[in-house]
PDB file of C-alpha atoms in Angstrom:
ATOM      1  CA  UNK A1275     161.047 174.748 -21.988  1.00 83.00           C
ATOM      2  CA  UNK A1276     160.588 178.581 -22.763  1.00 87.00           C
ATOM      3  CA  UNK A1277     163.113 180.945 -21.241  1.00 94.00           C
ATOM      4  CA  UNK A1278     160.148 182.952 -19.730  1.00 92.00           C
ATOM      5  CA  UNK A1279     159.032 179.799 -18.084  1.00 92.00           C
ATOM      6  CA  UNK A1280     162.503 178.746 -16.710  1.00 93.00           C
ATOM      7  CA  UNK A1281     162.615 182.536 -15.285  1.00 96.00           C
ATOM      8  CA  UNK A1282     159.164 181.910 -13.459  1.00 97.00           C
ATOM      9  CA  UNK A1283     160.107 178.521 -12.162  1.00 96.00           C
ATOM     10  CA  UNK A1284     163.352 179.769 -10.746  1.00 97.00           C
ATOM     11  CA  UNK A1285     161.739 182.677  -9.049  1.00 98.00           C
ATOM     12  CA  UNK A1286     159.168 180.341  -7.289  1.00 97.00           C
ATOM     13  CA  UNK A1287     162.148 178.084  -6.342  1.00 97.00           C
ATOM     14  CA  UNK A1288     163.798 180.989  -4.736  1.00 98.00           C
ATOM     15  CA  UNK A1289     160.869 182.180  -2.915  1.00 98.00           C
ATOM     16  CA  UNK A1290     159.864 178.870  -2.140  1.00 97.00           C
ATOM     17  CA  UNK A1291     156.338 179.339  -3.376  1.00 97.00           C
ATOM     18  CA  UNK A1292     154.787 175.895  -3.677  1.00 98.00           C
ATOM     19  CA  UNK A1293     151.694 176.866  -5.357  1.00 98.00           C
ATOM     20  CA  UNK A1294     153.289 178.820  -7.919  1.00 98.00           C
ATOM     21  CA  UNK A1295     155.825 175.677  -8.412  1.00 97.00           C
ATOM     22  CA  UNK A1296     153.058 173.448  -8.700  1.00 97.00           C
ATOM     23  CA  UNK A1297     150.891 175.668 -10.928  1.00 97.00           C
ATOM     24  CA  UNK A1298     153.601 176.244 -13.188  1.00 97.00           C
ATOM     25  CA  UNK A1299     154.522 172.624 -13.398  1.00 96.00           C
ATOM     26  CA  UNK A1300     150.774 171.541 -14.483  1.00 96.00           C
ATOM     27  CA  UNK A1301     151.053 174.401 -17.135  1.00 93.00           C
ATOM     28  CA  UNK A1302     154.121 173.009 -18.320  1.00 94.00           C
ATOM     29  CA  UNK A1303     153.078 169.359 -18.649  1.00 94.00           C
ATOM     30  CA  UNK A1304     149.312 170.357 -20.002  1.00 93.00           C
ATOM     31  CA  UNK A1305     151.570 171.929 -22.806  1.00 90.00           C
ATOM     32  CA  UNK A1306     153.716 169.235 -23.483  1.00 90.00           C
ATOM     33  CA  UNK A1307     150.611 167.069 -23.668  1.00 90.00           C
ATOM     34  CA  UNK A1308     148.670 169.185 -25.839  1.00 88.00           C
ATOM     35  CA  UNK A1309     151.678 169.337 -28.316  1.00 81.00           C
ATOM     36  CA  UNK A1310     152.067 165.440 -28.258  1.00 80.00           C
ATOM     37  CA  UNK A1311     148.121 165.196 -28.914  1.00 81.00           C
ATOM     38  CA  UNK A1312     148.510 167.411 -31.981  1.00 75.00           C
ATOM     39  CA  UNK A1313     151.574 165.636 -33.298  1.00 71.00           C
ATOM     40  CA  UNK A1314     149.719 162.235 -32.928  1.00 73.00           C
ATOM     41  CA  UNK A1315     146.825 163.770 -34.877  1.00 72.00           C
ATOM     42  CA  UNK A1316     148.842 164.958 -37.616  1.00 67.00           C
ATOM     43  CA  UNK A1317     147.714 162.956 -40.751  1.00 67.00           C
ATOM     44  CA  UNK A1318     150.828 163.819 -43.049  1.00 65.00           C
ATOM     45  CA  UNK A1319     153.597 162.689 -40.453  1.00 59.00           C
ATOM     46  CA  UNK A1320     155.984 160.324 -42.120  1.00 59.00           C
ATOM     47  CA  UNK A1321     155.877 156.739 -40.640  1.00 56.00           C
ATOM     48  CA  UNK A1322     159.340 154.735 -40.354  1.00 54.00           C
ATOM     49  CA  UNK A1323     159.377 151.152 -40.160  1.00 46.00           C
TER      50      UNK A1323
END
């Protein structure tokens, strides 16, 4: 997780800002899903059997 996102999450938790926590959480999982999809579509990755 990027440092800037960690700081944002810590601030949101400290302020008990549920909307910000939910928003940042959704952003993080969307980012992870996008990276996972991009990795799976990479044609030149090696396969280990």
